[in-house]
Short mmCIF file of C-alpha atoms and ligand atoms in Angstrom, two decimals:
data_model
loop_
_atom_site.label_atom_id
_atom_site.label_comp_id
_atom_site.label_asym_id
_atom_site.label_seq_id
_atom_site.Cartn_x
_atom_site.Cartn_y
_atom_site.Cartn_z
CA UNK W 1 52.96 157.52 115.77
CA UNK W 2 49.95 159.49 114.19
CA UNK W 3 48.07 157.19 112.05
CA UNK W 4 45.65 158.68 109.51
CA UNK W 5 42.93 156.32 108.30
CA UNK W 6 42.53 155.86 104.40
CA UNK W 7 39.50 154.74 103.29
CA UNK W 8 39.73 152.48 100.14
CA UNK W 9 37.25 150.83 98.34
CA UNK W 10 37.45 148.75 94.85
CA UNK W 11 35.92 149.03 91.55
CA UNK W 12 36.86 148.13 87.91
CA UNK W 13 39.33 149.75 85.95
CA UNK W 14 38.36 149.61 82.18
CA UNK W 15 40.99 149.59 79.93
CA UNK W 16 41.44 150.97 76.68
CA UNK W 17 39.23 147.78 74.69
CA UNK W 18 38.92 146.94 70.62
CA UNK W 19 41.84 147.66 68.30
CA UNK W 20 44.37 151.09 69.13
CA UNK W 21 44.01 153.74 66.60
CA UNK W 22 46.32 153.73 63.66
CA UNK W 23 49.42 155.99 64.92
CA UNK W 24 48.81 153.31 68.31
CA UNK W 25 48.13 156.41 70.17
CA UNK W 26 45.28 156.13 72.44
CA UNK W 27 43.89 159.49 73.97
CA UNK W 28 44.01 159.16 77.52
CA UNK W 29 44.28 161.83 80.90
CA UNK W 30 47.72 162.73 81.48
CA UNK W 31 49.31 161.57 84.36
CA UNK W 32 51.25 164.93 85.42
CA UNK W 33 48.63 167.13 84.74
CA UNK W 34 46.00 165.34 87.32
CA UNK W 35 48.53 164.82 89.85
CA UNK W 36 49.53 167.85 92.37
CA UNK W 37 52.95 166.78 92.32
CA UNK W 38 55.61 165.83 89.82
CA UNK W 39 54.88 162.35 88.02
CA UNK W 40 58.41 160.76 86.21
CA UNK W 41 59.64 157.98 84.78
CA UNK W 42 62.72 155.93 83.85
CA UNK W 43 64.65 155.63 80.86
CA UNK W 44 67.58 154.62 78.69
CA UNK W 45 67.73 157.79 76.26
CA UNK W 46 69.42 155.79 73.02
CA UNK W 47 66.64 153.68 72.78
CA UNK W 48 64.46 156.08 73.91
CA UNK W 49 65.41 159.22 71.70
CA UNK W 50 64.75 157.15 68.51
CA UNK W 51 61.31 155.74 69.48
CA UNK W 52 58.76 158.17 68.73
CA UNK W 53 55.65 156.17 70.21
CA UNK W 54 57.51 155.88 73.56
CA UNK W 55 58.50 159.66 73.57
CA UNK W 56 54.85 160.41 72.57
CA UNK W 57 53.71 158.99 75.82
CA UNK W 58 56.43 159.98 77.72
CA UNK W 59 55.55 163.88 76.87
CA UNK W 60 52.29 163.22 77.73
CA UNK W 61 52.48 161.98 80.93
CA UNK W 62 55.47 162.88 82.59
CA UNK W 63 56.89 166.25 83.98
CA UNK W 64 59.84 164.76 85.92
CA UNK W 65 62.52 162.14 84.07
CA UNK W 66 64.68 159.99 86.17
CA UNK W 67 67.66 158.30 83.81
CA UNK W 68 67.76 154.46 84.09
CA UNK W 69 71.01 153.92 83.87
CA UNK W 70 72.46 157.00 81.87
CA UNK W 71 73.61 158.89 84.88
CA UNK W 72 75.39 156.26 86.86
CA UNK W 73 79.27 156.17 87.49
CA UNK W 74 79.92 153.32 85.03
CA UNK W 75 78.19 155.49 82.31
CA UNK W 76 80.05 158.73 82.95
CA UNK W 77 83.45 157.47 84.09
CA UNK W 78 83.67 154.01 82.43
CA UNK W 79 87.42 154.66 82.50
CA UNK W 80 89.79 156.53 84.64
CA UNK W 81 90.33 160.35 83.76
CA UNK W 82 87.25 160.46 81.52
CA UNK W 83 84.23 162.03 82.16
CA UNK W 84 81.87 161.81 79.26
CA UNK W 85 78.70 163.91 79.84
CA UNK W 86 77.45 164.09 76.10
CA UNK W 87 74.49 161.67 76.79
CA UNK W 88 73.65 163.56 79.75
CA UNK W 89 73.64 166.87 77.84
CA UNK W 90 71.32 165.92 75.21
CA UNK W 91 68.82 164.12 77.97
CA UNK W 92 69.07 167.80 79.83
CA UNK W 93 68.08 169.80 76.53
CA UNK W 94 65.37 166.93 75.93
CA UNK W 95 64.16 167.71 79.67
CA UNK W 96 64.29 171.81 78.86
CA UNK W 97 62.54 171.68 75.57
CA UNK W 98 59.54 169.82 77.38
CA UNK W 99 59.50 171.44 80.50
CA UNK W 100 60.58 168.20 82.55
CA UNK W 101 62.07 167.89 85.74
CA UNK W 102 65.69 165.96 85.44
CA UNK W 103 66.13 164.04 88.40
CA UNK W 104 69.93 162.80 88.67
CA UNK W 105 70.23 158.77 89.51
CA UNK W 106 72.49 158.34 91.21
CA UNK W 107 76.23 159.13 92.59
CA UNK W 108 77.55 156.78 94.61
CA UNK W 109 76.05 153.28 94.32
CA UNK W 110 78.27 150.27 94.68
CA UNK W 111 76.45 148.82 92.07
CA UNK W 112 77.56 151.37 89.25
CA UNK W 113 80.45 151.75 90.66
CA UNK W 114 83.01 151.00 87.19
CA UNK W 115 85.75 147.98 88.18
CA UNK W 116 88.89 150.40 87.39
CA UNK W 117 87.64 151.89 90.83
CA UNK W 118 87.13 149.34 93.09
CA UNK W 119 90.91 147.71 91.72
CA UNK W 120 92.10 151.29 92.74
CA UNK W 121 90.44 151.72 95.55
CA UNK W 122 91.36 148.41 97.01
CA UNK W 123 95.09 149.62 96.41
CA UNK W 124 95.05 153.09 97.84
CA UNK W 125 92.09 153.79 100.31
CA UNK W 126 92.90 157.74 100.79
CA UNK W 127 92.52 157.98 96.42
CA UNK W 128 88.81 156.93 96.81
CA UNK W 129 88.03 159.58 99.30
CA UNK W 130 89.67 162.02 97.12
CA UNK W 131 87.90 160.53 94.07
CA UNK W 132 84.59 160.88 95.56
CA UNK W 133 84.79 164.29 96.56
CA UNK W 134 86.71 165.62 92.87
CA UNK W 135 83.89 163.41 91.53
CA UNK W 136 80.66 164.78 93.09
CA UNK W 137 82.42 168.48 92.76
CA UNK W 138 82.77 167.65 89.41
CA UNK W 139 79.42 165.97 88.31
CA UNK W 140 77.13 168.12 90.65
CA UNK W 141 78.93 171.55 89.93
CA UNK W 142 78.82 171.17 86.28
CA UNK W 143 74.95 170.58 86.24
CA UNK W 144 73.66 173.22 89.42
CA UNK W 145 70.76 174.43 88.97
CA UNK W 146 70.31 172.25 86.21
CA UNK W 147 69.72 169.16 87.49
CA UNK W 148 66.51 169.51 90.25
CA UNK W 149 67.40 166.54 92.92
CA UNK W 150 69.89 163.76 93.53
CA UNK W 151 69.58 160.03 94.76
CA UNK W 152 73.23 161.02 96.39
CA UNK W 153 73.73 157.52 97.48
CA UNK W 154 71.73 155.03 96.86
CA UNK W 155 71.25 151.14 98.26
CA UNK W 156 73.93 151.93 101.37
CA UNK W 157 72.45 149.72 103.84
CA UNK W 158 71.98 145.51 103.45
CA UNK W 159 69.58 144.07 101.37
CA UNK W 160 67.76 142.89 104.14
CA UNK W 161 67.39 143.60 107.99
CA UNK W 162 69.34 146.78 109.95
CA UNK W 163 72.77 147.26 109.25
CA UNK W 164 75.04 149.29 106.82
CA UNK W 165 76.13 147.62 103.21
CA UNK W 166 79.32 145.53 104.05
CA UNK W 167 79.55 144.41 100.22
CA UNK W 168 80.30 148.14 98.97
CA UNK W 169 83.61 149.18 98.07
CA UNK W 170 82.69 152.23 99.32
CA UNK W 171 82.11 151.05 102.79
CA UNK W 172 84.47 148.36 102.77
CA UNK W 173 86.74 151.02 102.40
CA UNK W 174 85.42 154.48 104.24
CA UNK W 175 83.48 152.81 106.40
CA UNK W 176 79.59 154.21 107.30
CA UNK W 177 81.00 158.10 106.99
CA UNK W 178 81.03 157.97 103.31
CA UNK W 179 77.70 158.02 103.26
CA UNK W 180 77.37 161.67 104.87
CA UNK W 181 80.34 162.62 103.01
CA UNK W 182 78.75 162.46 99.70
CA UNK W 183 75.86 164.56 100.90
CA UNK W 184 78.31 166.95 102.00
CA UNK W 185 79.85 167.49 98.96
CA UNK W 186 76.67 167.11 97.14
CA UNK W 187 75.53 170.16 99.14
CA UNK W 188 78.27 172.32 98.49
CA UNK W 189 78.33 171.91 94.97
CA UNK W 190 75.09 172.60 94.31
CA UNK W 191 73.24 174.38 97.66
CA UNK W 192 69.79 174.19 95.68
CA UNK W 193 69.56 170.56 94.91
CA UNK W 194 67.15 168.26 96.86
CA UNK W 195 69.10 165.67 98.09
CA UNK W 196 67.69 161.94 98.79
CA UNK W 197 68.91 158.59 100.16
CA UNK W 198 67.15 156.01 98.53
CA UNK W 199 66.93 152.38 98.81
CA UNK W 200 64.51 149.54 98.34
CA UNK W 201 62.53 147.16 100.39
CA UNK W 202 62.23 149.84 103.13
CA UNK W 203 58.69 150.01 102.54
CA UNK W 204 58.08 146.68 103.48
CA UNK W 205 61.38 144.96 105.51
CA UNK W 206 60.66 147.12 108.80
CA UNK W 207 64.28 146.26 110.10
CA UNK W 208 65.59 147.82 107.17
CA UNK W 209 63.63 150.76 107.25
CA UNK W 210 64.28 151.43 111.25
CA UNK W 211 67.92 151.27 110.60
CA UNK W 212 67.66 154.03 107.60
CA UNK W 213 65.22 156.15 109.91
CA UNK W 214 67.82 156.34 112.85
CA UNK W 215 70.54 157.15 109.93
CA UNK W 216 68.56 159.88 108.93
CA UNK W 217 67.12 161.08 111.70
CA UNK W 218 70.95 161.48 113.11
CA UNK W 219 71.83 163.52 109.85
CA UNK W 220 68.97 165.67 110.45
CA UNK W 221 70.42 166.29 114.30
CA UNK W 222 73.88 166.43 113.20
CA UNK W 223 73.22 168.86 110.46
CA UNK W 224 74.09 166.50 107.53
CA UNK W 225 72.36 168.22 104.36
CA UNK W 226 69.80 165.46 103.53
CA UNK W 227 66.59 166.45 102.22
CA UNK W 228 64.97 163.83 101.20
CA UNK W 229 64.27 159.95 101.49
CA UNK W 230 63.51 157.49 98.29
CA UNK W 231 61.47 154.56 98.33
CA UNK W 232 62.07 152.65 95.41
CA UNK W 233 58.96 150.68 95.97
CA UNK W 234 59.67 148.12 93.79
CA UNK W 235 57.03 146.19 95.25
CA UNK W 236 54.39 143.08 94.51
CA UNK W 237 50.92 142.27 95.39
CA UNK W 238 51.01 140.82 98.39
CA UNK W 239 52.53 143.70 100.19
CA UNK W 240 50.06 144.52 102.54
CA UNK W 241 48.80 148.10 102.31
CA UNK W 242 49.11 148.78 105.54
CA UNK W 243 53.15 148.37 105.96
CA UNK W 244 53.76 150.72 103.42
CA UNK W 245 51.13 153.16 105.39
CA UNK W 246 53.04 152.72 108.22
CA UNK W 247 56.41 153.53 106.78
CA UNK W 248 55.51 156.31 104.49
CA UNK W 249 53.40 158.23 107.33
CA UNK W 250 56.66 157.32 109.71
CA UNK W 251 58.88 158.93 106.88
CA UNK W 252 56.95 161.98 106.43
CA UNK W 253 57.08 162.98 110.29
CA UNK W 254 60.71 163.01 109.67
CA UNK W 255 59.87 166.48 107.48
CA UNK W 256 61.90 165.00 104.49
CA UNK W 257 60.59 165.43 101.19
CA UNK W 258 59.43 161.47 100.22
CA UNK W 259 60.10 160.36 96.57
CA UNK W 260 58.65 157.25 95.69
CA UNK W 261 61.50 156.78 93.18
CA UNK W 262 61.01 153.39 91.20
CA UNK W 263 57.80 151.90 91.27
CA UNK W 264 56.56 148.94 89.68
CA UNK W 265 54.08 146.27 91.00
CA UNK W 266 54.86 142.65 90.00
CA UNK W 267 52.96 139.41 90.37
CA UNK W 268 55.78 136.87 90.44
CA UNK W 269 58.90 136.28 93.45
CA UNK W 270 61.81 137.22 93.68
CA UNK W 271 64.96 136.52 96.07
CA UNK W 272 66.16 140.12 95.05
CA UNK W 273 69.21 138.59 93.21
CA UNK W 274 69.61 138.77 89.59
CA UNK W 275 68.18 135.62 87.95
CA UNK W 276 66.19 134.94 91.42
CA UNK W 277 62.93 135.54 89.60
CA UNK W 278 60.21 132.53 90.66
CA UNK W 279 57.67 132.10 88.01
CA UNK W 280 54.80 131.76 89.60
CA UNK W 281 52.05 132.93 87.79
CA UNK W 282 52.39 132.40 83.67
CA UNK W 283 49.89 135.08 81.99
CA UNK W 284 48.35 137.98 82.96
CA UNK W 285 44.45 137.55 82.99
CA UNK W 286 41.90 140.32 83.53
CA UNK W 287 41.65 139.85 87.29
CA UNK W 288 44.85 140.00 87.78
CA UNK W 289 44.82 143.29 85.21
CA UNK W 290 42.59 144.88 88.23
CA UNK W 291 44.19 143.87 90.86
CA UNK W 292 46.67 145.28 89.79
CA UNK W 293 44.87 148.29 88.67
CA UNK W 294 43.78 148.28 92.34
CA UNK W 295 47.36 148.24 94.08
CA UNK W 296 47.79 151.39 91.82
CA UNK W 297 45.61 153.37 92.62
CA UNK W 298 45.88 152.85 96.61
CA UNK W 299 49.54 153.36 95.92
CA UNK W 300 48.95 157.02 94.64
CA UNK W 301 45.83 157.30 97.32
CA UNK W 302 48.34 156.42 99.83
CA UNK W 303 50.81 159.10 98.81
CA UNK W 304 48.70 161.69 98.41
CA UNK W 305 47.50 161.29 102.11
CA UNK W 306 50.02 160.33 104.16
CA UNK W 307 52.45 162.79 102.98
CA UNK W 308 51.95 166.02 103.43
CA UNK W 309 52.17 168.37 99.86
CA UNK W 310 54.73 170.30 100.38
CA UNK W 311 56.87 166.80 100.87
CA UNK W 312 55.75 165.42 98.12
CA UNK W 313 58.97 164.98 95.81
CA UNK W 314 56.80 163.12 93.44
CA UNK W 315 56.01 159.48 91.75
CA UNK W 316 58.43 158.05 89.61
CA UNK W 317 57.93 155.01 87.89
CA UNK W 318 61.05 152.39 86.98
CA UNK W 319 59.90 152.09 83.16
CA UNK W 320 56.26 152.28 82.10
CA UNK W 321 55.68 149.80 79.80
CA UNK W 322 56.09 146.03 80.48
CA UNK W 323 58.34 145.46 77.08
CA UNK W 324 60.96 147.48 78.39
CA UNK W 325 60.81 146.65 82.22
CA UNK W 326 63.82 145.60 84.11
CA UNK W 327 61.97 143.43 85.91
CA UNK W 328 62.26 140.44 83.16
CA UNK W 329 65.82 140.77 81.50
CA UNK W 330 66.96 141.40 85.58
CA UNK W 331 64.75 138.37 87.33
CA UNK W 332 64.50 136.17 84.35
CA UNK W 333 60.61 136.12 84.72
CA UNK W 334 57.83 136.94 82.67
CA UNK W 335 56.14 139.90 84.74
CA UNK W 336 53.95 142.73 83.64
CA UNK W 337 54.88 145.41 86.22
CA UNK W 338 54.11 148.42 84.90
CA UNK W 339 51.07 150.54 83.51
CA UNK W 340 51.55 150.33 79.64
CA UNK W 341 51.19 146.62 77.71
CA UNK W 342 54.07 145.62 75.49
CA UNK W 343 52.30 147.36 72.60
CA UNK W 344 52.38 150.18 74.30
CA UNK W 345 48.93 150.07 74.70
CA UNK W 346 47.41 151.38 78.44
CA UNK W 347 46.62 148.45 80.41
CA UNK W 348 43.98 148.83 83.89
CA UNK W 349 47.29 149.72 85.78
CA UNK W 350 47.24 153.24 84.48
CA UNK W 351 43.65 153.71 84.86
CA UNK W 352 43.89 152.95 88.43
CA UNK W 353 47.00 155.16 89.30
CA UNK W 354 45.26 157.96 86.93
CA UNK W 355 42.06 157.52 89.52
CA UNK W 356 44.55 157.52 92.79
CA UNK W 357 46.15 160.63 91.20
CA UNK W 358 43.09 162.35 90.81
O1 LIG C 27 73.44 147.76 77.24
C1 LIG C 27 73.90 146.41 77.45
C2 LIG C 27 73.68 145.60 76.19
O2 LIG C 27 74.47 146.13 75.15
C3 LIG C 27 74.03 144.14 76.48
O3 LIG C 27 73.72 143.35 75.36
C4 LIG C 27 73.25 143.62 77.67
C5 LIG C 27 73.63 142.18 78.03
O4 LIG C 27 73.68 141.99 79.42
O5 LIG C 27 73.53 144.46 78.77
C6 LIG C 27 73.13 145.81 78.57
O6 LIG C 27 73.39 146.55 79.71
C7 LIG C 27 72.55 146.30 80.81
C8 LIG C 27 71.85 147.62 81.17
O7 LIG C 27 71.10 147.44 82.35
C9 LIG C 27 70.90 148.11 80.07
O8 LIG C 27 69.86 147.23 79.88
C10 LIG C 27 73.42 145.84 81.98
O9 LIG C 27 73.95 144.56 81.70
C11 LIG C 27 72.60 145.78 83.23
O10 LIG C 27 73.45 145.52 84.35
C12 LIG C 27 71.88 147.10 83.48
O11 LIG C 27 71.04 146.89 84.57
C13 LIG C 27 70.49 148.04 85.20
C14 LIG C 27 70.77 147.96 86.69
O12 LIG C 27 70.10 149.00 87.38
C15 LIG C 27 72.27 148.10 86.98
O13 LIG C 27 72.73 149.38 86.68
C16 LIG C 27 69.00 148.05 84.92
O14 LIG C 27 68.76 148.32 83.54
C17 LIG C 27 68.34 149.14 85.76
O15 LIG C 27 66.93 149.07 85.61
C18 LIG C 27 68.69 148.93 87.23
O16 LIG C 27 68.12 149.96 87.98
C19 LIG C 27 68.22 149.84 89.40
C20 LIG C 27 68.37 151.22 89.98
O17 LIG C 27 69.46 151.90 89.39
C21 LIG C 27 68.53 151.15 91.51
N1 LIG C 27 67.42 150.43 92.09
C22 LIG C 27 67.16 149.11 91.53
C23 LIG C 27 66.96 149.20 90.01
C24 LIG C 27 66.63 147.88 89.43
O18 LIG C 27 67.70 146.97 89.61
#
């Protein structure tokens, strides 16, 4: 494997200090426009599209928007028959009027998968075959060209170690193939649209991430229309550096585009179950602030030289601001993950992965 040294050395990130300006809004570099490549973020739109302060931010910062939760089956489809695309509309005219990248998350995840399915599914195996293909046709074809890129299916394999996700209805009840399937009907619908598997831990659990090479690697030899591979790098401090190296450089020599699709750095555990949060550390002090800071930037220094440009899909962080992170209501921890404060004021974080970026 070609390693490529990165050289990476610390210093302090300063962060904004003294009170914000009145309107909160403190005048910072943009994100997008030092990066090379697309910088996004995720987030729930009804919250979103009446919060001025966050979409102040957002507009500054980010040319690519990833939906949190507002493309997922159980949002579109919550029950049989009815697709309901209105929120998805308005987020696309929201993404045209600011010259933003929409990035769709996701299609088939057993995690959004709505109930009514599974029950259905359970009772009549061929249906959910049909359903997935009518589905992606559906979904896919109605926003071509539209929508840029697609995490087609997202968290297939186990949480941990090599092997394919057994607790999926999806594989429970198409076995492994669904998984090319859906990236064959992905493709057809819309021939333009980058098209990703994505997962977490891969960056870091090197069983995992062996098992999802040797998937993709066969779709690549088999002719399977995959074009890209998501890391959701949802990681913490104590990943070490040089794992993630290892797997990102390993990922780009497959020629994929690489989307780093979810970040967030957090301090505190986690068994990767919701309510497994351990509470380690209570507040947030300055050095942890740049360490923090730190991890970002050799995040974004890592990305921009492992992976070659023209695979560079882009950064997308999973929330920006630590009141709205998943990380807390999901875990049930206090964390700070992410590069804006609750007050939506820029912590060290964003400093840091402004100084990687540039
Ligand atoms: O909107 C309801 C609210 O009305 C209700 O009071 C509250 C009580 O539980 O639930 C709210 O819905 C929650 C929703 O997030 C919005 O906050 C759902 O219960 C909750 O299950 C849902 O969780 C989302 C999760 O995916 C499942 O779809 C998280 O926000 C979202 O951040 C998370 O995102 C995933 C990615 O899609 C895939 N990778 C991992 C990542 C983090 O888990």
């Amino acid at each position: 494997m070609k390693l490529r040294y990165i050289f990476i050395t610390p210093f302090l990130f300063f962060g904004c200090g003294g009170l914000p300006p009145e309107d909160g809004f403190i005048d910072v570099d943009s994100l997008h426009t030092i990066s090379n490549f697309p910088i996004g973020a995720a987030l729930r739109f009804l919250p979103f599209r009446n919060d001025p302060a966050l979409q102040r931010l957002q507009k500054h910062h980010f040319d690519s928007y990833t939906a949190g939760n507002d493309m997922k089956m159980y949002s579109i489809m919550p029950e049989e028959g009815v697709y309901d695309f209105s929120l998805i509309d308005a987020i696309l005219a929201y993404t045209q009027e600011n010259d933003q990248r929409l990035f769709g998350h996701n299609l088939i995840w057993h995690s959004s998968t709505p109930n009514w399915v599974k029950k259905k599914a359970q009772k009549d195996p061929e249906w959910l075959s049909d359903f997935m293909k009518r589905y992606i046709y559906t979904y896919v074809g109605r926003y071509r060209g539209a929508v840029h890129g697609w995490d087609v299916v997202n968290e297939g394999l186990r949480t941990k170690g090599g092997g394919y996700r057994e607790d999926s209805i999806w594989y429970e009840v198409l076995g492994s193939r669904y998984i090319e399937q859906a990236f064959h009907y992905a493709h057809e619908a819309d021939p333009e649209a980058v098209l990703f598997y994505n997962d977490f831990n891969t960056e870091r659990d090197l069983e995992k991430f062996n098992f999802m090479i040797d998937m993709v690697e066969d779709f690549i030899k088999r002719g399977v229309p995959i074009s890209g591979i998501g890391f959701q790098m949802h990681i913490r401090m104590d990943i070490p550096n040089e794992v993630i190296a290892s797997t990102l450089q390993r990922a780009a020599d497959t020629g994929l585009q690489i989307h780093l699709s979810e970040v967030d750095i957090i301090f505190n555990h986690h068994d990767d179950t919701r309510g497994g949060g351990v509470q380690k550390l209570k507040t947030l002090t300055p050095k942890m602030e740049q360490a923090q800071a730190q991890k970002y930037y050799e995040l974004a220094l890592m990305y921009q030289n492992l992976i070659p440009a023209d695979q560079q899909y882009g950064i997308t962080l999973w929330g920006f601001n630590d009141r709205d992170t998943w990380i807390r209501p999901f875990f049930g921890i206090q964390d700070w993950p992410t590069i804006y404060d609750e007050r939506l004021q820029p912590k060290p974080a964003l400093y840091g992965f402004l100084k990687g970026l540039r």
